[in-house]
Tab-separated table of C-alpha atoms in Angstrom:
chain	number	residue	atom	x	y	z
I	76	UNK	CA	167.374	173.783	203.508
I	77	UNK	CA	169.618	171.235	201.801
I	78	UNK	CA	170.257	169.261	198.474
I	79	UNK	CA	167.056	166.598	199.867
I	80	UNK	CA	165.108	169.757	200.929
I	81	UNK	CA	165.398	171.656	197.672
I	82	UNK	CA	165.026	168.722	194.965
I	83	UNK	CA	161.787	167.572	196.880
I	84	UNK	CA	160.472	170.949	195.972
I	85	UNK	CA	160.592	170.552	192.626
I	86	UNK	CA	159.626	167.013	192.234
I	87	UNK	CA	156.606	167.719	194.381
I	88	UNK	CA	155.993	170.575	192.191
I	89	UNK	CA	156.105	168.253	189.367
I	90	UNK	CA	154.276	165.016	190.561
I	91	UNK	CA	151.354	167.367	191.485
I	92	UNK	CA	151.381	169.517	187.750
I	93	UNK	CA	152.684	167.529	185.069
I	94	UNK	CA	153.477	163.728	186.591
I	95	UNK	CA	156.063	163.143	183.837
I	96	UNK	CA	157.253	159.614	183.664
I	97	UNK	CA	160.921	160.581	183.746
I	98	UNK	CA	163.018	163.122	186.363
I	99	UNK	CA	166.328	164.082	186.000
I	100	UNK	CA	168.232	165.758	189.290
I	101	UNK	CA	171.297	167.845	187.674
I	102	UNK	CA	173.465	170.178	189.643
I	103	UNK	CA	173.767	173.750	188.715
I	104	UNK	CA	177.897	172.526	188.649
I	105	UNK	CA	177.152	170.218	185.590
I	106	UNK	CA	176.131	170.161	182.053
I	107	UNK	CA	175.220	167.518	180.007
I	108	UNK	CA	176.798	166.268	176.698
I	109	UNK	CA	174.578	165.804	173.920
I	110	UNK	CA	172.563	162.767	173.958
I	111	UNK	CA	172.432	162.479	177.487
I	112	UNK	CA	168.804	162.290	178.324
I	113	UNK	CA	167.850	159.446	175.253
I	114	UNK	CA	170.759	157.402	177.296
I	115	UNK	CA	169.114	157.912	180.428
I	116	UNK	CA	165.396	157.589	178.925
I	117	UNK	CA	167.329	153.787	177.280
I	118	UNK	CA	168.639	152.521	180.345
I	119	UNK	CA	164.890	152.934	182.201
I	120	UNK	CA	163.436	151.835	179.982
I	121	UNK	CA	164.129	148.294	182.330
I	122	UNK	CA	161.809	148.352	184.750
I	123	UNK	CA	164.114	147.006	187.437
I	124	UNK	CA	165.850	150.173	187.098
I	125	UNK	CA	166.188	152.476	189.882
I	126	UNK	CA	167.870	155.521	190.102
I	127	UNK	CA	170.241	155.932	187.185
I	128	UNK	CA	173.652	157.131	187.203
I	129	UNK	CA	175.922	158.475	184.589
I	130	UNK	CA	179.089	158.935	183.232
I	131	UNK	CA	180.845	161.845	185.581
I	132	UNK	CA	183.548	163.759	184.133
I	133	UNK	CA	185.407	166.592	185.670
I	134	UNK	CA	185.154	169.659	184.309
I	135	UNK	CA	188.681	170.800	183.601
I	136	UNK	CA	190.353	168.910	180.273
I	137	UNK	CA	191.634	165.960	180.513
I	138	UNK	CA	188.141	165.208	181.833
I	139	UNK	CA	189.589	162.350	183.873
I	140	UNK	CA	186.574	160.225	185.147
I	141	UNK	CA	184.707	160.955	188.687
I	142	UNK	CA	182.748	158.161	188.464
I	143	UNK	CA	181.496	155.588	186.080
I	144	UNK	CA	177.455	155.875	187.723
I	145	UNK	CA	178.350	156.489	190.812
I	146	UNK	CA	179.653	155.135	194.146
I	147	UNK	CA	180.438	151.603	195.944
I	148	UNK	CA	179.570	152.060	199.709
I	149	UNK	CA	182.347	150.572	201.909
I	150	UNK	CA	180.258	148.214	204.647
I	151	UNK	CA	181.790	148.895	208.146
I	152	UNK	CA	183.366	152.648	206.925
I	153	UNK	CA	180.287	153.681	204.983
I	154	UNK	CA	182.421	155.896	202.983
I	155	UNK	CA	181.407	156.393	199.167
I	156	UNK	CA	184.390	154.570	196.373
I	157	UNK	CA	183.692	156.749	192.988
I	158	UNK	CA	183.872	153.830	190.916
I	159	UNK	CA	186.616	154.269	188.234
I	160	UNK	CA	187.726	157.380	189.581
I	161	UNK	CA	190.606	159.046	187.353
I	162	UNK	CA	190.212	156.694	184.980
I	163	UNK	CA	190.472	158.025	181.041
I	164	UNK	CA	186.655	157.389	179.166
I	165	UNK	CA	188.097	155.192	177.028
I	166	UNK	CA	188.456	152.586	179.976
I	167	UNK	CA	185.073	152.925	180.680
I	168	UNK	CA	183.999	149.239	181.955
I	169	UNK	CA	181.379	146.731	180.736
I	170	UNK	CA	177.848	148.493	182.262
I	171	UNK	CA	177.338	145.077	183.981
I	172	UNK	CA	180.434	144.894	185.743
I	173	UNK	CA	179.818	148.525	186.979
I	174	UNK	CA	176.322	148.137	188.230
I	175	UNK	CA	177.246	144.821	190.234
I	176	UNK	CA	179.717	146.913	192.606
I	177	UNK	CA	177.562	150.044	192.398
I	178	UNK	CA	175.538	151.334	195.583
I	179	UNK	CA	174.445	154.732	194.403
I	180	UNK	CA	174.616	157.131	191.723
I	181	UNK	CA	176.141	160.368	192.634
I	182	UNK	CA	174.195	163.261	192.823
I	183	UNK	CA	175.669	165.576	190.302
I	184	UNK	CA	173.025	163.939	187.542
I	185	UNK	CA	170.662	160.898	188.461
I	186	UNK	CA	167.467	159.965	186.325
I	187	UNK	CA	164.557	157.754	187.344
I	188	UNK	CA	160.848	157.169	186.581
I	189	UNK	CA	157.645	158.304	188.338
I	190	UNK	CA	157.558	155.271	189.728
I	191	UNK	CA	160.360	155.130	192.019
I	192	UNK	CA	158.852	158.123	193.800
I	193	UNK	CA	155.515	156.476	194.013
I	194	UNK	CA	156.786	153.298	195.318
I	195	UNK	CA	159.911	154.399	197.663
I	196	UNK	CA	159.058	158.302	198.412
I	197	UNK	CA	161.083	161.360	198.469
I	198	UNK	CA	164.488	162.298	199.472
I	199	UNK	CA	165.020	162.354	203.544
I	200	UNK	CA	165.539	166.296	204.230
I	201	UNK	CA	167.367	165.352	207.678
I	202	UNK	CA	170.464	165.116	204.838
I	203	UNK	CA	171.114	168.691	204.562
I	204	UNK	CA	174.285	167.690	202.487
I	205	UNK	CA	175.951	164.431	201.303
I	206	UNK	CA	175.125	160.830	201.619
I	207	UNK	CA	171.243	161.650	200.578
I	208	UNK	CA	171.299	159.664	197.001
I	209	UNK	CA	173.222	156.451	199.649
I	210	UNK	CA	169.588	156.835	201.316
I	211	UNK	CA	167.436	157.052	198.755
I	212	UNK	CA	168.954	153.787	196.858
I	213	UNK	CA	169.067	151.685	199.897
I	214	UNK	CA	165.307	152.733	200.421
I	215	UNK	CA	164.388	151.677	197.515
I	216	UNK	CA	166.460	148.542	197.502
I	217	UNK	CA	163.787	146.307	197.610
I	218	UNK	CA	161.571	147.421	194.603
I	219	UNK	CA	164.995	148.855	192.518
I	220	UNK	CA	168.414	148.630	191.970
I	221	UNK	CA	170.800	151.288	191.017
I	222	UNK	CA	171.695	151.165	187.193
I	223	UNK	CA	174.154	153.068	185.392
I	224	UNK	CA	173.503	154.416	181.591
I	225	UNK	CA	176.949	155.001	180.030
I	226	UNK	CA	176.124	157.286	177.215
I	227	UNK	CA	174.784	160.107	179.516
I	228	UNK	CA	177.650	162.110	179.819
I	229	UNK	CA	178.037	164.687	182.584
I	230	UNK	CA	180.912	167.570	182.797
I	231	UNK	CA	180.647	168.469	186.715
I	232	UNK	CA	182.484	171.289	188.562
I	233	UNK	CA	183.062	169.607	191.071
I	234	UNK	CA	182.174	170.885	194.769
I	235	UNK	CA	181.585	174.028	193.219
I	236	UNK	CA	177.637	173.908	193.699
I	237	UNK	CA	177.818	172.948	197.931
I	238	UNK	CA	181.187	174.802	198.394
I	239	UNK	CA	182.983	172.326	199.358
I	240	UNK	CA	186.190	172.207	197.062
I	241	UNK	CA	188.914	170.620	198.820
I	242	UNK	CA	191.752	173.752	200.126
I	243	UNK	CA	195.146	172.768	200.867
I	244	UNK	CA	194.493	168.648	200.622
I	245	UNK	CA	190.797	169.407	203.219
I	246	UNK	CA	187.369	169.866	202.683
I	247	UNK	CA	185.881	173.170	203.968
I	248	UNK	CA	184.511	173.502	207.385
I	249	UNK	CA	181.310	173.223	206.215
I	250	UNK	CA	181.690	170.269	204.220
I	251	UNK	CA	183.980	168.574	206.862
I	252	UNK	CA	180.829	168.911	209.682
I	253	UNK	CA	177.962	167.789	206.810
I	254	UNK	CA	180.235	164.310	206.204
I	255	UNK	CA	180.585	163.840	209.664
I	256	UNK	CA	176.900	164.604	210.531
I	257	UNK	CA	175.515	162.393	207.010
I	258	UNK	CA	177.357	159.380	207.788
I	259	UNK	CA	176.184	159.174	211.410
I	260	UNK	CA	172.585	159.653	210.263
I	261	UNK	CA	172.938	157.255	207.624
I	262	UNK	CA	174.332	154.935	210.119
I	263	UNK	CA	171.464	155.206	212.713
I	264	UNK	CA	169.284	154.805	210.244
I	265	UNK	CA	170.196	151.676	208.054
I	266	UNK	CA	173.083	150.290	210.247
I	267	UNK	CA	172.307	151.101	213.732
I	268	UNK	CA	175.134	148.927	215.206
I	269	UNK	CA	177.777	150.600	213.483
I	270	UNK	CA	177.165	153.858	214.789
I	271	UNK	CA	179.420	154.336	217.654
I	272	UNK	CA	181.651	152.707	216.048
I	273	UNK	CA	181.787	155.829	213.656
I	274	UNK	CA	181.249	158.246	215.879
I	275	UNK	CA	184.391	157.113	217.561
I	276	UNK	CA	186.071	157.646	213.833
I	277	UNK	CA	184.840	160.862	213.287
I	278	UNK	CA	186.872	161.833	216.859
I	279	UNK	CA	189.974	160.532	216.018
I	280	UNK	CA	189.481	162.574	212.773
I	281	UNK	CA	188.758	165.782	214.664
I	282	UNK	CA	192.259	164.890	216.809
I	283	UNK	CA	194.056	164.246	213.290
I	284	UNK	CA	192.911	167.869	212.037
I	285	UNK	CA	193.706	169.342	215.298
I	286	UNK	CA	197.114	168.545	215.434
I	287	UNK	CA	197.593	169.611	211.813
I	288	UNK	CA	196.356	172.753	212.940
I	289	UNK	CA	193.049	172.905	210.949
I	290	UNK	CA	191.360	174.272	213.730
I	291	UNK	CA	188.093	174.965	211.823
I	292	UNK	CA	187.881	171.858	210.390
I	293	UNK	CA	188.808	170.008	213.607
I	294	UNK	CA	185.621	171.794	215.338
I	295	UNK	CA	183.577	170.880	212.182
I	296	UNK	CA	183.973	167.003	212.607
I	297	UNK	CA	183.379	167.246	216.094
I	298	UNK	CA	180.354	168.821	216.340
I	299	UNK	CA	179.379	166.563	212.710
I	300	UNK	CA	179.909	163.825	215.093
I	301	UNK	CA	177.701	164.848	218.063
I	302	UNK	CA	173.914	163.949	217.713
I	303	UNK	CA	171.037	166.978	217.762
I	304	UNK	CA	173.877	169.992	217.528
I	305	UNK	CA	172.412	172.746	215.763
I	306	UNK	CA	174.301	173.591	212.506
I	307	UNK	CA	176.965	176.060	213.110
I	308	UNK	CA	177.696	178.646	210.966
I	309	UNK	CA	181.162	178.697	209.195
């Protein structure tokens, strides 16, 4: 059923057993460094705090950075900008400068309180994959804003939990058609106007796969792009 689906089973699980005052989302892909969870438990401890992102680092040494909290959401593309991406831990930013250019935190490990459930909700299960943390910060952009907590550290496989590790320079079919489809939803739903407009991109991606013969992925995009297609299987 999804990444939304499957984490609002276990928070509702929670809310209605234990209502704890902090959640943590981690992907079975990551682990966290020691210390992790006081650094997240810190940073919310400001109550304009939203969802809280953390230090990403891949999981092969170096450890070069994924992100620095998360991800800067480009305004007419509405693709995601890892913030600091590749970037040693040592040039880890000021957390202020970070959290001014950051839109979301990424999935892979993002805390918050009880509180942001009870004012903003759940995850929205129409994301089956991708572009479902983008949704749940802008919905609760009016109550919260996204923080990051530098000291919670996060080794992350990444891909590895959806999949979707990148073969020959491309994203798997199945990835390919859930960024297609995520963006377009995301679109219609917080920036209706733009929508065409990337549904018009997603085409001329298809066309750019096609003629590098990535017939699979080609056919993923496209049907990504096309409103109420059933999910294909891949």
């Amino acid at each position: 059923r999804g990444f939304a689906a499957g984490s609002n089973l276990g928070l509702r699980f929670l809310m209605e057993c234990a209502k704890p005052e902090f959640f943590l989302l981690l992907n079975p892909d990551a682990v966290l460094a020691r210390g992790s969870v006081a650094a997240f438990k810190e940073r919310l401890a400001d109550k304009k705090a939203g969802l809280c992102g953390a230090t990403v680092l891949r999981w092969s040494p170096p450890h070069e950075v994924q992100a620095f909290g998360g991800a800067r959401l480009r305004p007419m593309s509405l693709l995601g900008d890892n913030l600091g991406a590749g970037r040693a831990l040592c040039d880890a930013p000021h957390k202020t400068e970070v959290e001014r250019r950051l839109s979301y935190p990424l999935g892979a490990a993002m805390a918050f309180r009880r509180d942001y459930l009870e004012n903003v909700g759940f995850l929205d299960e129409r994301y089956f994959l991708y572009y479902e943390e983008a949704d749940w910060a802008r919905a609760g952009a009016l109550f919260f804003r996204p923080v990051w907590a530098p000291g919670a550290v996060v080794y992350h496989q990444h891909g590895a939990a959806a999949g979707s590790r990148q073969r020959d320079g491309e994203r798997s079919p199945s990835a390919d058609y859930h960024m297609a489809r995520s963006r377009i939803l995301y679109a219609v739903k917080w920036r209706p106007l733009l929508a065409p407009l990337l549904i018009a991109a997603g085409l001329v991606q298809a066309l750019r796969r096609l003629m590098r013969g990535h017939l699979g992925q080609a056919r993923a995009v496209l049907l990504g792009c096309i409103p109420g297609v059933p999910k294909p299987r891949f």
